[in-house]
Short mmCIF file of C-alpha atoms and ligand atoms in Angstrom, two decimals:
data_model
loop_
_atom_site.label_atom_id
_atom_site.label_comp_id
_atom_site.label_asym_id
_atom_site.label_seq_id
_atom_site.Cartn_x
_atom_site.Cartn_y
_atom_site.Cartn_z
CA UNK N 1 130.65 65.26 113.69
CA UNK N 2 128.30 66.25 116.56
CA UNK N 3 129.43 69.65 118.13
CA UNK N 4 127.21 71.43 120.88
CA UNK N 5 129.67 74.49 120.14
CA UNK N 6 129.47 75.07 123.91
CA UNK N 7 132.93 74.62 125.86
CA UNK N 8 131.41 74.20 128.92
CA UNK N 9 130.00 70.97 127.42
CA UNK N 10 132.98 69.52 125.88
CA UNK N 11 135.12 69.99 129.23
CA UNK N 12 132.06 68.31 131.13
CA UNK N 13 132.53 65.32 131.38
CA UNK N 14 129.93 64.55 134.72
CA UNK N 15 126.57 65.70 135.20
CA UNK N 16 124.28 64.73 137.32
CA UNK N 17 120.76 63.24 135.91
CA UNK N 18 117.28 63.37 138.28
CA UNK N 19 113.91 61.43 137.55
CA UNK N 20 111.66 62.72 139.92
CA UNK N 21 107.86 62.82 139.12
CA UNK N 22 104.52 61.33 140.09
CA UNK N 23 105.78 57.43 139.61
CA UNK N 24 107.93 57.99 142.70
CA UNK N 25 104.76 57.82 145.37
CA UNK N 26 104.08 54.49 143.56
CA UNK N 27 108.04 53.34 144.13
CA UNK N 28 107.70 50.48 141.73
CA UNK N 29 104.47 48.86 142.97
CA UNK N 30 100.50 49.74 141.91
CA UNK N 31 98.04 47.99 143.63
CA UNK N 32 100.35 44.86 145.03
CA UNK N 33 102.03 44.63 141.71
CA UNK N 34 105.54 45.08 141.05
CA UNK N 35 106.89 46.00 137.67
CA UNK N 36 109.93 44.12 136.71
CA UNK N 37 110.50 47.25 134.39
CA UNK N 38 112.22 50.92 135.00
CA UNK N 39 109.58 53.05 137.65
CA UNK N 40 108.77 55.44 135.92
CA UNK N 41 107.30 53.59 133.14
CA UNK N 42 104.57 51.68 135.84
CA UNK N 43 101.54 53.60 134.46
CA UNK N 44 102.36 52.23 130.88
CA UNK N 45 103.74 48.57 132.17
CA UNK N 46 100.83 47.51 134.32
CA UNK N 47 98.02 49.73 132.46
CA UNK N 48 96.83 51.99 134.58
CA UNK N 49 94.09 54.11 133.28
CA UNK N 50 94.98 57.95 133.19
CA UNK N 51 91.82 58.76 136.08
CA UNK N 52 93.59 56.21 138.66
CA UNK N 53 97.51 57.40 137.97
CA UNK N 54 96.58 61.10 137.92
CA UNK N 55 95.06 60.80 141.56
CA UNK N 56 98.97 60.41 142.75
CA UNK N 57 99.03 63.92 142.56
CA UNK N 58 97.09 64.10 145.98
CA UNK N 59 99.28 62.49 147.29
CA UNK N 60 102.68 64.08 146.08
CA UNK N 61 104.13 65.86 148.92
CA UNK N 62 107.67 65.89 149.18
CA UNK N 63 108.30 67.84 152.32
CA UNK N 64 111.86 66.69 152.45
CA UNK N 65 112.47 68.35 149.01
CA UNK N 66 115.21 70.29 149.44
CA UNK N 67 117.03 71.63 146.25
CA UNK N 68 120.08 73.48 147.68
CA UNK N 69 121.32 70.42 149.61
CA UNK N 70 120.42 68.33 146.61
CA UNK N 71 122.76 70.63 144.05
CA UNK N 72 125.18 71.36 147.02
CA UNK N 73 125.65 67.50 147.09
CA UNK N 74 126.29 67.58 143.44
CA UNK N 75 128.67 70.56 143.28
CA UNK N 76 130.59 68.81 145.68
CA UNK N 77 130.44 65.66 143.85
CA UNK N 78 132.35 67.21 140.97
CA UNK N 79 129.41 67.19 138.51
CA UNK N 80 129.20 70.18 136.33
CA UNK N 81 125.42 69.71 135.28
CA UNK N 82 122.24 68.80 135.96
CA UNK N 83 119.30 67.57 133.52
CA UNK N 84 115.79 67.65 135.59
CA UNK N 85 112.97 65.52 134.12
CA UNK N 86 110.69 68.80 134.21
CA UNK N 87 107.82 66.38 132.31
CA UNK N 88 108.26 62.63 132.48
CA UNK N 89 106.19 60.23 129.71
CA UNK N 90 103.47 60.49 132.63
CA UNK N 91 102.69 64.06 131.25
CA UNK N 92 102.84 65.81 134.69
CA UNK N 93 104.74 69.19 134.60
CA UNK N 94 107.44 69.47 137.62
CA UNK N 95 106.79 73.70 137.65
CA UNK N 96 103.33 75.95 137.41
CA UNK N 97 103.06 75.00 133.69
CA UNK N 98 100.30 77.81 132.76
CA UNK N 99 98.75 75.24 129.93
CA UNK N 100 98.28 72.19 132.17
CA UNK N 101 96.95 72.48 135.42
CA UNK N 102 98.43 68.98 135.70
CA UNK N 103 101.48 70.43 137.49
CA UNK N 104 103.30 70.22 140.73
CA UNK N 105 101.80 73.64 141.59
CA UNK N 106 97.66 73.50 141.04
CA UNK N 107 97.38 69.61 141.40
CA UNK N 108 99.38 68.73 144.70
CA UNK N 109 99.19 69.26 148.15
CA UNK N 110 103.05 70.73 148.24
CA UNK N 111 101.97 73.81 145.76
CA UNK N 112 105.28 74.40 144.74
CA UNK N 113 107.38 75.12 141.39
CA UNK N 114 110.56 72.28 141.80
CA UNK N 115 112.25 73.43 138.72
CA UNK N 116 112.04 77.14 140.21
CA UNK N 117 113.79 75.52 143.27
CA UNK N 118 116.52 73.86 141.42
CA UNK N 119 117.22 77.09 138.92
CA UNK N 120 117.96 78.88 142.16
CA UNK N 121 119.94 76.82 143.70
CA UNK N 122 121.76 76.25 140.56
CA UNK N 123 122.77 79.59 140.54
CA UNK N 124 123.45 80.01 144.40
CA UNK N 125 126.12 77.37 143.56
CA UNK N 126 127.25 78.35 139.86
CA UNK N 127 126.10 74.89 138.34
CA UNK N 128 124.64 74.12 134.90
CA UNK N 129 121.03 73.21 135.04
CA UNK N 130 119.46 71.50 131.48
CA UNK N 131 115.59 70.58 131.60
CA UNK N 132 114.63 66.75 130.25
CA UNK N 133 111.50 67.13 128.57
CA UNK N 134 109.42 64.19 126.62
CA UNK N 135 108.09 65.99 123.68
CA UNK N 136 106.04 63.24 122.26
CA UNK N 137 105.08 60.36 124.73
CA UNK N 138 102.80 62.20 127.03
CA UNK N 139 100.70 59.27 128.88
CA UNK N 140 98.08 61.56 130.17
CA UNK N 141 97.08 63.55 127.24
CA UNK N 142 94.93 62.54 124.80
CA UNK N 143 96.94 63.22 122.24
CA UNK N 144 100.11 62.64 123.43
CA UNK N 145 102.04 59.26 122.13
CA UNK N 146 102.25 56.11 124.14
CA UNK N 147 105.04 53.49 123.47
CA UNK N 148 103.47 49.96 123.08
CA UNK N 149 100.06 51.06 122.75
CA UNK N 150 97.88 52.25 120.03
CA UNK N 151 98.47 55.88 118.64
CA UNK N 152 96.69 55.68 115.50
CA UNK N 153 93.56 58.41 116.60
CA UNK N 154 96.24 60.65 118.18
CA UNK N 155 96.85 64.25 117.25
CA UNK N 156 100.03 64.70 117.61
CA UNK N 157 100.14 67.94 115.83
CA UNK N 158 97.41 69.14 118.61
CA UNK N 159 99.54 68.08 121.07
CA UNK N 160 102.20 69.59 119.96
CA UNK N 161 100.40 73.19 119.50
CA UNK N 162 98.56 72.76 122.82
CA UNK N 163 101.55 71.12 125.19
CA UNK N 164 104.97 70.70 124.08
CA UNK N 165 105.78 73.83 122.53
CA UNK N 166 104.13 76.17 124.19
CA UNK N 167 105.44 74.30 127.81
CA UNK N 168 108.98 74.58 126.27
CA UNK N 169 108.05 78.35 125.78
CA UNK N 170 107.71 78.64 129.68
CA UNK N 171 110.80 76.85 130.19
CA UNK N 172 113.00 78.81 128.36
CA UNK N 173 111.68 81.93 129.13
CA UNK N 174 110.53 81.61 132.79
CA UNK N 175 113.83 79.52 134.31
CA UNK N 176 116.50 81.53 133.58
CA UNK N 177 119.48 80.14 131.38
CA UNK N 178 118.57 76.85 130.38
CA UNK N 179 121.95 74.51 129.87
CA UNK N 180 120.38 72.36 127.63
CA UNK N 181 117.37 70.44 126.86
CA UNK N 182 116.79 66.81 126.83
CA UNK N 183 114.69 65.58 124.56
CA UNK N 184 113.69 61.79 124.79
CA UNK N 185 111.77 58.95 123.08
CA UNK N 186 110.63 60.85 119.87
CA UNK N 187 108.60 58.20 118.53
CA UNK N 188 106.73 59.05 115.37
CA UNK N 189 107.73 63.23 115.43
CA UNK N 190 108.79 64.08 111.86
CA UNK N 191 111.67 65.76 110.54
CA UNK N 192 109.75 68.60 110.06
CA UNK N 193 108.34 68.97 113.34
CA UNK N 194 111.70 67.87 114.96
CA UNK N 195 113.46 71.22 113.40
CA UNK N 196 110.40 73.58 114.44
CA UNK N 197 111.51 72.13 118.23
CA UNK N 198 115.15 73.10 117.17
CA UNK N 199 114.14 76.23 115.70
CA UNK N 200 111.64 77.16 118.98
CA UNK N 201 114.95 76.74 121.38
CA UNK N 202 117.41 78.75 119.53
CA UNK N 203 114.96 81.38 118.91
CA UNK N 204 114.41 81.90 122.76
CA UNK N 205 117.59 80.71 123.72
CA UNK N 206 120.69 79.90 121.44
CA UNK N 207 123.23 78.64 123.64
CA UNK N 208 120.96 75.82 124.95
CA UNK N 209 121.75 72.91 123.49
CA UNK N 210 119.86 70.09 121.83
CA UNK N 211 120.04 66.66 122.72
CA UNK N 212 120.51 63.93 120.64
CA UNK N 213 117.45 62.23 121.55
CA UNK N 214 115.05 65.48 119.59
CA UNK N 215 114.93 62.60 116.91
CA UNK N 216 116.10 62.63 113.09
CA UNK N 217 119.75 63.17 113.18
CA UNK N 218 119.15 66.79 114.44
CA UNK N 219 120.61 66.48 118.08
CA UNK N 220 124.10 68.38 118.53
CA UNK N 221 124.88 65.81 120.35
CA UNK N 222 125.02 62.19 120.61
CA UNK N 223 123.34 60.92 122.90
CA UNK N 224 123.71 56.83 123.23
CA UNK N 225 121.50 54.13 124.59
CA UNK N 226 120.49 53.85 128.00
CA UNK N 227 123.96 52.84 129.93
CA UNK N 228 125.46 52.03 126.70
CA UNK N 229 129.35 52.52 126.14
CA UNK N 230 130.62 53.11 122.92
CA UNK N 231 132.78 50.49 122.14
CA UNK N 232 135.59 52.78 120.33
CA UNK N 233 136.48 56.16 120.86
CA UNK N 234 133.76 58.45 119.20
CA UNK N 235 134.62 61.63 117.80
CA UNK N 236 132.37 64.77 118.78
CA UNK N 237 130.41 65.61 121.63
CA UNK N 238 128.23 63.01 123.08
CA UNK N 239 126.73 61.92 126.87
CA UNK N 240 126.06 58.18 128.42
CA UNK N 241 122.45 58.37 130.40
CA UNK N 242 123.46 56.35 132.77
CA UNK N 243 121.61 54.55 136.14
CA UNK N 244 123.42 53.57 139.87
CA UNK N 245 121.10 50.69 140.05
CA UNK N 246 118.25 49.39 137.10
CA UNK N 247 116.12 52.18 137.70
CA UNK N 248 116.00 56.10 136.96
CA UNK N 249 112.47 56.66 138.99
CA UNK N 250 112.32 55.37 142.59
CA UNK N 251 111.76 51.80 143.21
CA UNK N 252 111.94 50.81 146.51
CA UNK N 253 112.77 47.45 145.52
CA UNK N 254 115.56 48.18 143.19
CA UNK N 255 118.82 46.97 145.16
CA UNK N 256 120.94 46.84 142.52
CA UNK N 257 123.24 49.59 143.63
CA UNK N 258 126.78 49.46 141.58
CA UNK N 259 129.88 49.96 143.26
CA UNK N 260 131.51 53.62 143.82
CA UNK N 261 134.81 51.35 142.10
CA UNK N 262 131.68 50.47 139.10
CA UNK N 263 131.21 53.61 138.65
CA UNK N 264 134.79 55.28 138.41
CA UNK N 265 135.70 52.80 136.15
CA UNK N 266 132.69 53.57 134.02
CA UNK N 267 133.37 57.68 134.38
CA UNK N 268 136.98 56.74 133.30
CA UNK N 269 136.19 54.71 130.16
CA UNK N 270 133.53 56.94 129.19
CA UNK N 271 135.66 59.86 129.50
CA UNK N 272 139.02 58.09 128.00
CA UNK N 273 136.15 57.54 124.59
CA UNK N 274 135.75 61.58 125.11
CA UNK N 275 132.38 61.21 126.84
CA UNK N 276 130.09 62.80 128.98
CA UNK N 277 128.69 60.63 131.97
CA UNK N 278 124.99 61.49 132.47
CA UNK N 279 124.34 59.71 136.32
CA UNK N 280 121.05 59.41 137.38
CA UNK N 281 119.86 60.09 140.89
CA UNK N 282 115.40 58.91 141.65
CA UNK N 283 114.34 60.86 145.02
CA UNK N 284 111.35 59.51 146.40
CA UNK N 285 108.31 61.01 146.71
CA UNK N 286 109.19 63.08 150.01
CA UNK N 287 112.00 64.38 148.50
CA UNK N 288 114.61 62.74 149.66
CA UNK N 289 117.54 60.93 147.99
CA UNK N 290 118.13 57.55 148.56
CA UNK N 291 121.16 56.96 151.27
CA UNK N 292 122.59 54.63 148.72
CA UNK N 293 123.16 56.87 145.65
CA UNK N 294 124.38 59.26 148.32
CA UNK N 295 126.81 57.11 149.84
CA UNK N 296 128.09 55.68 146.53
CA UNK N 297 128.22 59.30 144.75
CA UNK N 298 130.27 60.30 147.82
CA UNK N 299 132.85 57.95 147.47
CA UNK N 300 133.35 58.49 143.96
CA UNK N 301 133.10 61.89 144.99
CA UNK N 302 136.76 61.74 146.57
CA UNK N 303 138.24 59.99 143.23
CA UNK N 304 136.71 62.89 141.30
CA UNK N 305 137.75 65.79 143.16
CA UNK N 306 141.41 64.25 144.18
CA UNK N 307 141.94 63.46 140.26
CA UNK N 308 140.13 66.37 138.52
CA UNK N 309 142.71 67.39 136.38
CA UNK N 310 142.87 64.00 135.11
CA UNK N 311 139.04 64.40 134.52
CA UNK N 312 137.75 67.48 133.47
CA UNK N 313 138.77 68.93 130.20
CA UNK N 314 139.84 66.11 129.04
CA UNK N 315 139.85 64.91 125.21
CA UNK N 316 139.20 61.69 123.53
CA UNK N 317 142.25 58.75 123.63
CA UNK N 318 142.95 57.39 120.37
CA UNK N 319 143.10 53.80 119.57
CA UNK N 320 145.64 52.25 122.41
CA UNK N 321 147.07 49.17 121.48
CA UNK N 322 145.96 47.48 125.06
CA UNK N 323 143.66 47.10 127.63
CA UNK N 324 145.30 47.57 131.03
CA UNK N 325 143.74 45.15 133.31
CA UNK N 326 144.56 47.59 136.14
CA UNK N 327 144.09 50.88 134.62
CA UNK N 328 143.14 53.75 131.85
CA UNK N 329 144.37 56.32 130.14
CA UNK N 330 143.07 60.14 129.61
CA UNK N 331 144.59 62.79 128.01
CA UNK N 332 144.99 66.37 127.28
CA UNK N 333 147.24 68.03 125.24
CA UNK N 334 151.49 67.54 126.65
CA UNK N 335 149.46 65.42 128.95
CA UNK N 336 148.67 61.43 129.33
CA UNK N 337 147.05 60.63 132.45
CA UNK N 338 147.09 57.08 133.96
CA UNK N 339 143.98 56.45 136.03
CA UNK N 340 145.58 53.39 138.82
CA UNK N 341 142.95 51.40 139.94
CA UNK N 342 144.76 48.54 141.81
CA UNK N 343 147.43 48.91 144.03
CA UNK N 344 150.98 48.97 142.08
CA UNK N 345 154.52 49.35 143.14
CA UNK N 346 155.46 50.22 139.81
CA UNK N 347 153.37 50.92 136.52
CA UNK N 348 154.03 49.69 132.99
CA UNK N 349 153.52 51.11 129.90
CA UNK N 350 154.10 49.63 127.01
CA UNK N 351 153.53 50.38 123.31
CA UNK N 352 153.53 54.71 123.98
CA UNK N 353 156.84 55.70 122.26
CA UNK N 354 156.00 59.76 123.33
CA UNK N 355 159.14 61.84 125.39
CA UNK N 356 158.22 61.82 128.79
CA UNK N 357 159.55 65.09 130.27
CA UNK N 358 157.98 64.51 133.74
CA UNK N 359 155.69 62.13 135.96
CA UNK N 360 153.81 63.15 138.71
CA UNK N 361 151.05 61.78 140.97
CA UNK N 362 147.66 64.05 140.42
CA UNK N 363 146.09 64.08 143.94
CA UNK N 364 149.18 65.55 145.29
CA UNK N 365 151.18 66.87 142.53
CA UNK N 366 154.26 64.74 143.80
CA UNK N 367 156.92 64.29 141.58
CA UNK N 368 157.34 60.41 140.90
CA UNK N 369 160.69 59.02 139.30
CA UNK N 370 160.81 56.77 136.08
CA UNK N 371 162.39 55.36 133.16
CA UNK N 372 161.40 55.31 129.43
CA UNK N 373 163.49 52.12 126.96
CA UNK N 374 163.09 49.48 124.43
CA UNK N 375 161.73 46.08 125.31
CA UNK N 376 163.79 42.71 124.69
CA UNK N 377 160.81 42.58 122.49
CA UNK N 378 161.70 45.83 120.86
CA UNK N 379 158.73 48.23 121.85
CA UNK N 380 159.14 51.00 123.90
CA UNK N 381 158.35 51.22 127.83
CA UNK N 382 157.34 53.59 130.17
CA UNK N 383 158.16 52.33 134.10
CA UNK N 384 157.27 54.92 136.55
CA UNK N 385 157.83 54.00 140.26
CA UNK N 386 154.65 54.29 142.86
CA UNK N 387 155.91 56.16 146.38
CA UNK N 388 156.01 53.82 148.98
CA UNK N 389 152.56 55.41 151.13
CA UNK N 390 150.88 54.56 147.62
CA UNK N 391 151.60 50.89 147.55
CA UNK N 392 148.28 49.78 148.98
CA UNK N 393 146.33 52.50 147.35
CA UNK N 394 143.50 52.27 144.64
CA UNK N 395 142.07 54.88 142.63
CA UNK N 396 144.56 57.42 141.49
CA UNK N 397 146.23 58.61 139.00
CA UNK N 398 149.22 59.61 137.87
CA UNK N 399 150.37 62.39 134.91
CA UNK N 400 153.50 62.24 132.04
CA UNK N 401 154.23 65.27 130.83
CA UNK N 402 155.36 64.55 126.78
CA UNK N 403 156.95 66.42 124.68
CA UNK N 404 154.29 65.79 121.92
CA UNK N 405 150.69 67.48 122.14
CA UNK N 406 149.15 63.95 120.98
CA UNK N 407 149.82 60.60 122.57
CA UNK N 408 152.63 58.31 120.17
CA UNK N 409 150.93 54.83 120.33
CA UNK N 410 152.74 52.02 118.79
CA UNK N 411 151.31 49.07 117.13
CA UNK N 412 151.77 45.41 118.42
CA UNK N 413 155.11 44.47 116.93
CA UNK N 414 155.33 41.07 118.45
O1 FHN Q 1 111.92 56.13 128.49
C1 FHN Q 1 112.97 56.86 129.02
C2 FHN Q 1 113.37 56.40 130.39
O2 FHN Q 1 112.30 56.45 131.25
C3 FHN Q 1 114.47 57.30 130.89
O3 FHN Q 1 114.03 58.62 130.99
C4 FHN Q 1 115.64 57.25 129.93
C5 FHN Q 1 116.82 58.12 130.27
O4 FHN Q 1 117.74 58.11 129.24
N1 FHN Q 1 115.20 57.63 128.58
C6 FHN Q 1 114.11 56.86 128.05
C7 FHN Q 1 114.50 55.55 127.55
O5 FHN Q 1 115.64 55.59 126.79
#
């Protein structure tokens, strides 16, 4: 079972993920060309040689950058972390990377260290702050992997000696306490050279943790597909990387946007399997964030904050007999939450044979009347009445206190 052995982790459950690199001055377009793919893979999708792509660093300079407001936003969107893409596949290093001068520092007009921004915000507003880092696709080195391409005259091990370890030196030592980092696409890194990545982070740092995506079963946690769900509840830590629209990088022509009600759903299931939700935000190259994630982050924003109990520190739900087609559970110990998605007068529960002590609504901590029995069908039921200024509401949820730690589902008797 994958355990990060951090608390902090485990009681997550929403962090806040940012692509941010070169690939946003191109937006999703080189030349007149659009890739149909995610941005930040344009240089490898439409082939741009390595002397055209790096020449976007001329013209990288996000002015409207602004770091506090950016972590402010995400403190107050009830995340509690953020994973930076520090280096992209494109190679280019987000900080003054002292053994690649192909950084945001000594290659761009701006001149100045992003993830030292973020680590300082971070702190001005007590928030967790992990570093992505692609240890073996590196696009603009010559020995770095490229995915779809041909690697057989690369030297990875040079690459490795020469870029990835010593840049994950600097971030662990230079950046304060780093949350985590996020390794990604390990292509053909061995199990061998996996562990000496392991080995190099706990050495500096032992509380950061691993991701899953380090390669060979060595993560500490799972990390899944790209917006993938686990179908069943999985045991352990893990995270969903997950987008708002098709796209982690800018694209300017990525509309795509899911719905704030998309996403709490999503937040809810992943959390109810005893998940992490890993949500992406792409600022464009001045800096800014796009007024769409903002808006949609904001109105989950309220759900989150108005519900957090029912949220954060949750644990995994076992195997409920149903699918509510107006709801989901969560649950802590003495505690089942009901996430209410569509307006109800009343809500049903059927199939949970625990006591219920007590019911009570979670934004408010009103105490709401009900009634546990049997069924004519014989299983039990759980009816808890909605107060009237509810009735039209969506997105809330409400808490029964049990008697048992665990939550008593029955099987399907009939
Ligand atoms: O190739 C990357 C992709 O650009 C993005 O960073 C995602 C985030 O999970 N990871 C890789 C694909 O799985």
């Amino acid at each position: 079972m994958y355990d990060t052995k951090q608390q902090w982790f485990k009681d997550a459950k929403y962090g806040l993920f940012i692509h941010w690199g070169l690939y946003s001055v191109l937006a999703g377009e080189y030349q007149g060309k659009r890739t149909d793919r995610i941005a930040e893979w344009i240089m490898n999708h439409l082939n741009i040689p390595v002397e055209e792509y790096e020449k976007l660093a001329k013209q990288f300079n996000p002015v409207d950058f602004d770091a506090d407001a950016i972590v402010k936003k995400a403190k107050s969107w009830g995340m509690k972390y953020i994973v930076f893409t520090a280096k992209h596949h494109e190679g280019f290093a987000m900080w003054d990377s002292r053994c690649s001068d192909y950084n945001v520092v000594k290659a761009t007009p701006y001149g100045r260290d992003i993830v030292k921004q973020l680590r300082e915000a971070c702190d001005k507003y007590d928030m967790k702050l992990g570093f992505y880092y692609s240890q073996a696709q590196d696009w603009h080195d010559p020995d770095g992997y490229m995915y779809t391409k041909d690697n057989s005259q690369k030297n990875y091990r040079a690459y490795l000696e020469r870029i990835c370890f010593p840049q994950l030196r600097e971030l662990l030592t230079g950046y304060g306490e780093v949350a985590l980092i996020w390794f990604d696409t390990p292509m053909g890194t061995t199990a061998e050279e996996s562990r000496e990545m392991v080995e190099l982070v706990k050495s500096i740092q032992p509380n950061c943790i691993v991701s899953g995506r380090i390669g060979n079963g060595l993560g500490e946690y799972m990390t899944t597909g790209d917006n993938f769900i686990p179908r069943l509840p999985f045991e352990g830590d893990w995270e969903v990387p997950a987008t708002l629209n098709d796209t982690w990088g800018y694209n300017k022509y990525d509309n795509n946007w899911k719905s704030p009600d998309e996403i709490i759903h999503l937040l809810v299931k992943i959390n109810s399997r005893g998940g992490n939700y890993l949500l992406n935000i792409g600022p464009k190259a001045t800096g800014e964030v796009p007024q769409e994630s903002i808006q949609i982050l904001d109105t989950v924003g309220e759900y989150v904050n108005s519900n957090e109990e029912a949220i954060f520190g949750t644990k995994r739900v076992g195997i409920y007999a149903y699918e509510l087609d107006w709801g989901m559970l969560t649950r802590k110990d003495y505690r089942i939450y009901v996430h209410v998605f569509k307006p109800r007068i009343r809500i049903e529960l059927l199939n949970i044979g625990n006591k219920i002590k007590r019911a009570y609504l979670v934004p408010d901590g009103r105490e709401l009347k009900f009634e546990t029995g049997i069924t004519c069908e014989g299983c039990s039921m759980i009816e808890v009445e909605i107060p009237d200024d509810y009735h039209d509401r969506k997105n809330y949820s409400v808490c029964l206190e049990t008697e048992e730690a665990e939550p008593v589902f029955e099987p399907i008797v009939s």
